Short mmCIF file of C-alpha atoms in Angstrom, two decimals:
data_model
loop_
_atom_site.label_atom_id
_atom_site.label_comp_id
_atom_site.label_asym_id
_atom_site.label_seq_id
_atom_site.Cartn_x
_atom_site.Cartn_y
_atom_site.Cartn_z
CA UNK A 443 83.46 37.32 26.32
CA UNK A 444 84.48 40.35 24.08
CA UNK A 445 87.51 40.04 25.56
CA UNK A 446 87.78 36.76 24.86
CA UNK A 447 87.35 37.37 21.67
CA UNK A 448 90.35 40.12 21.57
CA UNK A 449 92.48 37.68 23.05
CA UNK A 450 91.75 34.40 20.47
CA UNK A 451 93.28 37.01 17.59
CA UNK A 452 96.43 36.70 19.31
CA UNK A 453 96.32 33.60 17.02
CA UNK A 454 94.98 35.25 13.53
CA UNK A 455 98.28 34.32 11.67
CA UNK A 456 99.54 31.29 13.74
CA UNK A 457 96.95 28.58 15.38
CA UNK A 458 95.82 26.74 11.77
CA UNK A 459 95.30 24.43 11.51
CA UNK A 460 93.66 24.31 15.07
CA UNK A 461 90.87 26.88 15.89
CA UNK A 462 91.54 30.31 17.06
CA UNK A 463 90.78 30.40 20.74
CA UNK A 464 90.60 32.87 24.09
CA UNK A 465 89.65 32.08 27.42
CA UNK A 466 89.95 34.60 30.47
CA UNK A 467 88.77 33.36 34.39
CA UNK A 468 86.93 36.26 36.45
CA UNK A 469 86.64 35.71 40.03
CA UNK A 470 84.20 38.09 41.59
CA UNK A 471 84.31 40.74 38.69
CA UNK A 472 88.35 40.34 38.68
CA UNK A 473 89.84 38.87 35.32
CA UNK A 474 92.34 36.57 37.43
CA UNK A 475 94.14 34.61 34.29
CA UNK A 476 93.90 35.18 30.83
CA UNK A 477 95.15 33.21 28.05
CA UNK A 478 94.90 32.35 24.12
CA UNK A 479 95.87 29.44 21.76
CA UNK A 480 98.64 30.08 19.61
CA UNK A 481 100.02 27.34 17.83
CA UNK A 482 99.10 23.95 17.01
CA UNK A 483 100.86 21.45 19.78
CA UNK A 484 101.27 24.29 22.34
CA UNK A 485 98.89 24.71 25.89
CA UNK A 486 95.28 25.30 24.36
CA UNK A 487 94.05 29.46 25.63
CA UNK A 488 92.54 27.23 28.93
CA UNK A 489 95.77 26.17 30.18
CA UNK A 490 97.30 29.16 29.96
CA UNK A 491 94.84 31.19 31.41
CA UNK A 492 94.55 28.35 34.38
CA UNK A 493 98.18 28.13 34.99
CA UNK A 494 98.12 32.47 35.21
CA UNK A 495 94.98 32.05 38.07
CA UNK A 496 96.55 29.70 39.80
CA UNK A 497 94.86 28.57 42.81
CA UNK A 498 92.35 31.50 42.48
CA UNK A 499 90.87 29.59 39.12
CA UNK A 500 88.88 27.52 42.28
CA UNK A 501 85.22 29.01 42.35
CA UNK A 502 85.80 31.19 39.55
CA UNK A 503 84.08 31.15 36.15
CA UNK A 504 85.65 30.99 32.90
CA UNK A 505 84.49 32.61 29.26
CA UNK A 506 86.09 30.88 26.33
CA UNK A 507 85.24 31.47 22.71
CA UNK A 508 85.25 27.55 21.72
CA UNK A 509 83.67 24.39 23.66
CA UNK A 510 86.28 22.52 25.32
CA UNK A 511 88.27 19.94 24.00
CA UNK A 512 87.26 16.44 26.03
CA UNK A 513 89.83 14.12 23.86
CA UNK A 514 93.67 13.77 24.22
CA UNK A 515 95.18 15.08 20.67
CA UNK A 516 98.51 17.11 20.76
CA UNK A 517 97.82 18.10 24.35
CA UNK A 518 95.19 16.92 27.27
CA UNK A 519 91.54 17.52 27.32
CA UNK A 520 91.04 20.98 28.68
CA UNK A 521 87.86 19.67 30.37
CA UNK A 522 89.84 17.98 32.65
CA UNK A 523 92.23 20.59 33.75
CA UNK A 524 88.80 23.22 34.36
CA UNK A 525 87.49 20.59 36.40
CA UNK A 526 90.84 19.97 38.36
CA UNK A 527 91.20 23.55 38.90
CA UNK A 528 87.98 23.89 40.64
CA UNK A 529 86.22 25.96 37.97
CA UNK A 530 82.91 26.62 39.36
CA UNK A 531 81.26 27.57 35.78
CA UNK A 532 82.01 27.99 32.00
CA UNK A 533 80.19 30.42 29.50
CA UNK A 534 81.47 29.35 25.95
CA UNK A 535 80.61 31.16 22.70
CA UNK A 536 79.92 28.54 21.13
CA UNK A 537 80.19 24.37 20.43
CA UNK A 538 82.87 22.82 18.52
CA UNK A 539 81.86 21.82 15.16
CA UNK A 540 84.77 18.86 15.53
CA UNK A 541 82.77 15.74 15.46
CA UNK A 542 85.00 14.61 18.34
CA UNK A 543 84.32 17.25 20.62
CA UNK A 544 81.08 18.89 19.75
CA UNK A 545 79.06 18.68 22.83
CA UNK A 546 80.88 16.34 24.71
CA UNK A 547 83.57 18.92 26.42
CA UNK A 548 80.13 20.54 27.79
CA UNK A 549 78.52 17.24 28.81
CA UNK A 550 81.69 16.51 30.17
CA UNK A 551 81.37 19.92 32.52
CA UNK A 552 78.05 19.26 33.01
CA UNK A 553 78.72 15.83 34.59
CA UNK A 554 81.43 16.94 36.89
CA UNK A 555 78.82 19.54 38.45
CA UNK A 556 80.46 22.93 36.28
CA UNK A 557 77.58 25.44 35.78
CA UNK A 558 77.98 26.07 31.55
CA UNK A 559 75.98 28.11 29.61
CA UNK A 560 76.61 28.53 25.61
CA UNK A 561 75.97 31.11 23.07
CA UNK A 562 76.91 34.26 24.33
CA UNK A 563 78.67 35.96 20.90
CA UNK A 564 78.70 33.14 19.03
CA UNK A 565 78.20 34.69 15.82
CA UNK A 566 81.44 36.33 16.54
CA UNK A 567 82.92 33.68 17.69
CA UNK A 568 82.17 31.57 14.54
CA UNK A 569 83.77 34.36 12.59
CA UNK A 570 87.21 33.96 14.05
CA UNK A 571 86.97 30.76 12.77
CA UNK A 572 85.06 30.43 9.50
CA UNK A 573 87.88 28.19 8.00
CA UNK A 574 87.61 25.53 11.22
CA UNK A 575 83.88 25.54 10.90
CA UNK A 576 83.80 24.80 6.94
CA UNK A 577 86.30 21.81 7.01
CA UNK A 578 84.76 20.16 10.11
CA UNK A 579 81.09 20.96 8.64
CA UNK A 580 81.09 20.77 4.92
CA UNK A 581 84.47 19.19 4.32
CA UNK A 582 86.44 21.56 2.75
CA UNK A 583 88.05 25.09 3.64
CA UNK A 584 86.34 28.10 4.12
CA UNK A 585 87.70 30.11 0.58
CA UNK A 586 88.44 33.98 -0.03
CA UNK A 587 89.11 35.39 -3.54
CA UNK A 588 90.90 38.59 -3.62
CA UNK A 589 90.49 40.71 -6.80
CA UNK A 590 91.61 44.54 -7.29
CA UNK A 591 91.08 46.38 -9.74
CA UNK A 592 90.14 49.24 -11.47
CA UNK A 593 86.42 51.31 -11.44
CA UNK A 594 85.08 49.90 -14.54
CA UNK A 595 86.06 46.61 -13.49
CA UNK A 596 89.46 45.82 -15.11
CA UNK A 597 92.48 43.64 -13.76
CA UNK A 598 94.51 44.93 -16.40
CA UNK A 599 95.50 46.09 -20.00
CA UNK A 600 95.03 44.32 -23.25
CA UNK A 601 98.71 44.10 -23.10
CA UNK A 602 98.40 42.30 -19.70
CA UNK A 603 99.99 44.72 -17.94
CA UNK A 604 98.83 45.38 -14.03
CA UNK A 605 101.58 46.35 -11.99
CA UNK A 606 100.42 48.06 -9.76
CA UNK A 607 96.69 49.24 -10.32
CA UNK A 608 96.06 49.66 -6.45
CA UNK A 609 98.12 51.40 -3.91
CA UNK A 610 100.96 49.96 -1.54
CA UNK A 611 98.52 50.14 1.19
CA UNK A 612 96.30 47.70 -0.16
CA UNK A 613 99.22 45.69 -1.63
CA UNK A 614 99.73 45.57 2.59
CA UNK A 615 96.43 44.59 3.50
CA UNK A 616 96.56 41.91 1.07
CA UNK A 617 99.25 40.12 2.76
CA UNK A 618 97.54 40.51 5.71
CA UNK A 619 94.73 38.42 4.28
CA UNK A 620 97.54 36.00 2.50
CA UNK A 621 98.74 35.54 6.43
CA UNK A 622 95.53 34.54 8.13
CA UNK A 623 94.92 31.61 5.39
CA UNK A 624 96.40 28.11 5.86
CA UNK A 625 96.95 28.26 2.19
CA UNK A 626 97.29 30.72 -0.81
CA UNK A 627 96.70 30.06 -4.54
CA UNK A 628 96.72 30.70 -7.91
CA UNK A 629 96.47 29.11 -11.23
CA UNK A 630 98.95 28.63 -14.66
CA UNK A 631 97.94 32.37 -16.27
CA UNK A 632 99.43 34.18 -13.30
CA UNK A 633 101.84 32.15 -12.57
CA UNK A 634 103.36 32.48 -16.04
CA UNK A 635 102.45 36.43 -16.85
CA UNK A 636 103.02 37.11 -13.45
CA UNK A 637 105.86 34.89 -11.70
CA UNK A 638 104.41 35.33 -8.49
CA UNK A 639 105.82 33.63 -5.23
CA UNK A 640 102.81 34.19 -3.20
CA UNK A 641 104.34 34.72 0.61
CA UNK A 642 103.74 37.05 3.10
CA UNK A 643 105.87 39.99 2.76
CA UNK A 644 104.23 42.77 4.96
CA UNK A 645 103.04 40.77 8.55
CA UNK A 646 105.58 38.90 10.47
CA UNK A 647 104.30 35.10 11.02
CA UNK A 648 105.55 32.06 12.82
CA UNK A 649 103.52 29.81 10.54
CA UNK A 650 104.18 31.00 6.82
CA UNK A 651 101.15 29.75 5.00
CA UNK A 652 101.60 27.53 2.24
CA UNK A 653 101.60 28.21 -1.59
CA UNK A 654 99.70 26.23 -4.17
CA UNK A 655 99.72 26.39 -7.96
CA UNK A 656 97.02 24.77 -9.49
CA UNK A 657 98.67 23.19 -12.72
CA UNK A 658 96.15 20.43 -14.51
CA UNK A 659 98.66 19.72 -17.33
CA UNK A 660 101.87 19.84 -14.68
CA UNK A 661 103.62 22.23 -17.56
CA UNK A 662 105.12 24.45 -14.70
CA UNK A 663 108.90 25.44 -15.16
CA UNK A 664 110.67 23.97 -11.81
CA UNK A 665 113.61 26.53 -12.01
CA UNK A 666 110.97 29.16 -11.11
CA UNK A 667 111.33 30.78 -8.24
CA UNK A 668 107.82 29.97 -6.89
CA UNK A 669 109.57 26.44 -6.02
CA UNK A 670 112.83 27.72 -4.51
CA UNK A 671 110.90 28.61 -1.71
CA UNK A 672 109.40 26.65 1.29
CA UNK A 673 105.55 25.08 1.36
CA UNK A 674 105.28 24.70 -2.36
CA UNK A 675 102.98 22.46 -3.61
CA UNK A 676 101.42 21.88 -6.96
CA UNK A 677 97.94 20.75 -8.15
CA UNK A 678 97.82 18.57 -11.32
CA UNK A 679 95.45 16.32 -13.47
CA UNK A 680 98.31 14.40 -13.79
CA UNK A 681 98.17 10.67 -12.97
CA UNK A 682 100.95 10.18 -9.37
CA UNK A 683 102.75 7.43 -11.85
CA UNK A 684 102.78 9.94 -14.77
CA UNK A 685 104.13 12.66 -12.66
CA UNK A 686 106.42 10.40 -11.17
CA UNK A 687 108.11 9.10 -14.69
CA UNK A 688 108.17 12.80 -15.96
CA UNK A 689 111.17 15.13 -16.04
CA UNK A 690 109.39 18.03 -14.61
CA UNK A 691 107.91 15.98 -12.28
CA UNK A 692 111.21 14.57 -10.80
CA UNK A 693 112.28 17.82 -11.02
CA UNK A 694 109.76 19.49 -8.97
CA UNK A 695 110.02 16.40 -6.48
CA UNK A 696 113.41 17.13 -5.75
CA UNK A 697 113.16 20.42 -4.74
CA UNK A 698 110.57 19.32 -2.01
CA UNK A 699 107.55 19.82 -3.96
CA UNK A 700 104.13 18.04 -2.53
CA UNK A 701 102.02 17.18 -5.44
CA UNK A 702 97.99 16.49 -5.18
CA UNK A 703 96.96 14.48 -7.76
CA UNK A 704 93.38 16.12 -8.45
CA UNK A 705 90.94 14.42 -10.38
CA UNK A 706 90.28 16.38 -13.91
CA UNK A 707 86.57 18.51 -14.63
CA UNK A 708 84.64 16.34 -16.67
CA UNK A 709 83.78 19.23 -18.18
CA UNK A 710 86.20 21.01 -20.61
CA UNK A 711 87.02 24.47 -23.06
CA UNK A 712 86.07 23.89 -26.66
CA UNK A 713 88.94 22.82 -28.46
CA UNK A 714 91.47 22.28 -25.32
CA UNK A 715 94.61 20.62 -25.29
CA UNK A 716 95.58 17.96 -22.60
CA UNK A 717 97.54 21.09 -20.66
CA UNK A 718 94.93 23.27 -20.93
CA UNK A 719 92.44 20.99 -19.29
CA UNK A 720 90.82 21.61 -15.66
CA UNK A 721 90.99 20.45 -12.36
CA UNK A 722 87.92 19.09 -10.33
CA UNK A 723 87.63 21.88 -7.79
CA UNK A 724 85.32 20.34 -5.37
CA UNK A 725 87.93 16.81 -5.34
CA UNK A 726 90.39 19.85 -4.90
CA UNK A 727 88.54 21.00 -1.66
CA UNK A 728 88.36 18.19 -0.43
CA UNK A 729 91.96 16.84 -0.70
CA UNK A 730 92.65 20.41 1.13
CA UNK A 731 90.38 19.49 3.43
CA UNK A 732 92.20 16.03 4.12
CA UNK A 733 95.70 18.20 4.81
CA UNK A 734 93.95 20.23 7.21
CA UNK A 735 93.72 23.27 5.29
CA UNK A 736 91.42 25.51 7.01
CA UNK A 737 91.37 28.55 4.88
CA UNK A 738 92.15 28.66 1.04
CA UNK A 739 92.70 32.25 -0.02
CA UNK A 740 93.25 32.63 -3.54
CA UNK A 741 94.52 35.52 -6.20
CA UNK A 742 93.99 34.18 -9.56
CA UNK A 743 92.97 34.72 -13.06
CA UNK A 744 89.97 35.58 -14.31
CA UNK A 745 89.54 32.23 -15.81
CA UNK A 746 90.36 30.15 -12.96
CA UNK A 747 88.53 32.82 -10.64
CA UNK A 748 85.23 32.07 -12.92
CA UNK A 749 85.68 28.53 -12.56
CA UNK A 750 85.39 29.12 -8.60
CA UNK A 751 82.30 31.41 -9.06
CA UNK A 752 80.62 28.63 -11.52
CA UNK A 753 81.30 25.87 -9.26
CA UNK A 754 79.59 27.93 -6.44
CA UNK A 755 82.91 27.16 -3.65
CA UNK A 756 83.62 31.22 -2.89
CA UNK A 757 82.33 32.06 -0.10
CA UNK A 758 84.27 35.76 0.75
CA UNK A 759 85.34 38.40 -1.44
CA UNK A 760 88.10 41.01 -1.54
CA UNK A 761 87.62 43.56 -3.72
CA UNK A 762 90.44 46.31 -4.01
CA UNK A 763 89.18 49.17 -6.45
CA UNK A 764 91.70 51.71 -7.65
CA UNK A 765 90.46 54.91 -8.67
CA UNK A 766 91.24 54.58 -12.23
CA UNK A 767 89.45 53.73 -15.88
CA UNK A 768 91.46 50.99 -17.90
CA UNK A 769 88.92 50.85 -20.55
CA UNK A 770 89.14 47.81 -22.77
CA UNK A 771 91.24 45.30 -20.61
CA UNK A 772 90.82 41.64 -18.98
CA UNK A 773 87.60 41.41 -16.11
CA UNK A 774 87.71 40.91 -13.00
CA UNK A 775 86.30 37.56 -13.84
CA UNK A 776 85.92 35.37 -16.87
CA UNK A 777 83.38 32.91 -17.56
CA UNK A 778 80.99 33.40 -15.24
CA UNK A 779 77.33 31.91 -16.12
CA UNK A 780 75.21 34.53 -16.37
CA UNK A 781 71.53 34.15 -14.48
CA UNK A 782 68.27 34.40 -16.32
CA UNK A 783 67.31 37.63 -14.53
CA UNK A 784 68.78 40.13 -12.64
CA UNK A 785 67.14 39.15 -9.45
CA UNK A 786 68.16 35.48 -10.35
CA UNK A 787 72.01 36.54 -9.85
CA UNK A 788 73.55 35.66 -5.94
CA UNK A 789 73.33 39.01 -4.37
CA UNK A 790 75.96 39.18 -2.11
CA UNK A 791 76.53 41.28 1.39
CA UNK A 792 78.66 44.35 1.88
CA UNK A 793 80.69 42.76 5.05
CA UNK A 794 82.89 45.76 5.56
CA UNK A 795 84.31 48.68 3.75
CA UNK A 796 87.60 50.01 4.40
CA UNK A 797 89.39 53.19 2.99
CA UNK A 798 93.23 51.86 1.60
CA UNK A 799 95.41 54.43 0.47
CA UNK A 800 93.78 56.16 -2.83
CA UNK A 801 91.27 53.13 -3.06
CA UNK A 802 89.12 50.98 -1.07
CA UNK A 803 88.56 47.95 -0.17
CA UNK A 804 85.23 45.97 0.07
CA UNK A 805 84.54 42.35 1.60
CA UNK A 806 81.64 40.70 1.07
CA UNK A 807 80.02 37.37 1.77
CA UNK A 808 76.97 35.96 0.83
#
């Protein structure tokens, strides 16, 4: 099943928005076929690792990280095809939180006289796959924040000035992260101060993920070079027909722009003009959810940052320290309600800690 495991990560940067998957076929302690899922509308890991047994798939017993499909999408059911092959049993990692699927593909087995066991590593299993799980569990993706900056907690300078606080090797490892997510974002203050264009720069991928700017008051420039560039799309508070009769709205249309129309927070900053207002994160989410974003990895301000903390919708960090001092500067994060207590505040888990150049960088969950 480890092995399994090795083999769904074929499809870290390419499967979304389908689940990462592996599947090998041992036939008295020989792996006989091997296979993994790579992109959405190709053979799920099953068929591939069928078609490399061949006829010595008959008898044997297959270990695959995810429950198998039992519905007819962009390819067969892969029940069907273990049953056709003569698959004598099945050890999955784990069920398929798709309502469509969970539990039937192992019924399914079940009923055709397939031996199937479930569970074995399916905590890693579910971790290959944390984006999948969140939109078919809680209806909306799985989302990372990446922040870096320096030791006493600064993004940058008074002046605004950041470039570069952390090292090229964990300006690397950050597209790495930018690669695995369906979906990067960030909000008007960087996009403005910053110009980014938020693609991957440093990890080839067949499946580019796509780049969202989260603009409530739609205020964006559309000559910028953020929407020059393929899978842009823009968030706004702005009503469709609004957008629609607007210059910078027809503007951004043309060049291929998708817009989501976001409902705005009830809630807004003291003394806030129309274009300074925010969006509704969780109708956000959910819209996301809707495109079949899986994974929403975002590298923000500290404003819009806070607004995800507040709202209680990140569930990974990536902290990138630098080994420096900025002294008076702008936070890591703005806004953020403060608890009652110290032992009121969310404590959250050290995940893994990893040396990057001069600096280091921490993930945690909670």
């Amino acid at each position: 099943m480890r092995a399994a495991i090795d083999l769904a990560g074929q499809g870290l940067y390419s499967t979304a928005p389908n689940p990462r998957v592996g599947c090998l076929i041992v036939r008295e302690g020989r792996v006989v076929g091997k296979g993994a899922h790579l992109m959405a509308g190709q053979p799920h890991a099953e068929v591939h690792a069928l078609r490399a047994a061949g006829e010595l798939a008959r008898g044997a017993t297959a270990y695959i990280t995810l429950e198998p499909c039992n519905h007819i999408g962009r390819t067969g059911p892969c029940t069907q095809a273990l049953v056709q092959a003569g698959i004598a049993s099945v050890v999955v990692a784990m069920e398929d939180p798709n309502p469509r699927v969970s539990g039937a593909g192992l019924a399914r087995l079940r009923e055709a006289g397939v031996e199937v066991r479930c569970g074995l590593l399916a905590q890693e299993a579910q971790a290959l796959n944390r984006g999948f799980i969140s939109r078919m569990t809680r209806g909306r993706p799985w989302v990372r924040v990446k922040l870096a900056g320096s030791l006493d907690g600064r993004v940058a300078l008074p002046s605004g000035a950041s470039q570069w606080i952390t090292s090229p090797e964990a300006r690397d490892d950050g597209h790495h992260w930018r690669a695995q997510a369906c979906m990067v974002a960030t909000g008007m203050g960087t996009f403005l101060k910053d110009q980014p264009r938020l693609t991957v720069r440093a990890v080839q991928t067949p499946r580019p993920p796509h780049r969202l700017l989260l603009d409530p008051g739609l205020n964006a420039n559309p000559d910028a070079e953020f929407f020059s560039l393929p899978h842009a799309w823009i968030a706004t508070g702005v009503p469709p027909e609004t957008t629609a009769a607007s210059p910078v709205g027809q503007r951004l249309a043309a060049r291929g722009v998708c817009f989501l129309h976001v409902k705005p927070s009830e809630v807004l900053p003291d003394g806030a003009r129309q274009r300074h207002r925010r969006l509704d994160l969780h109708d956000l989410l959910r819209q996301l959810a809707w495109h079949e974003v899986n994974e929403l990895h975002l590298e923000a301000g500290p404003g819009l940052v806070g607004q995800f903390f507040n709202e209680g919708l990140i569930d990974e960090i990536l902290l990138y320290t630098a080994p420096v001092f900025l002294g008076e500067g702008l936070p890591l994060i703005a806004g953020l309600s403060s608890p009652q207590t110290p032992a009121e505040a969310p404590r959250w888990k050290l995940l893994e800690s990893v040396p990057l150049g001069d600096g280091l960088r921490l993930r945690l969950g909670l």
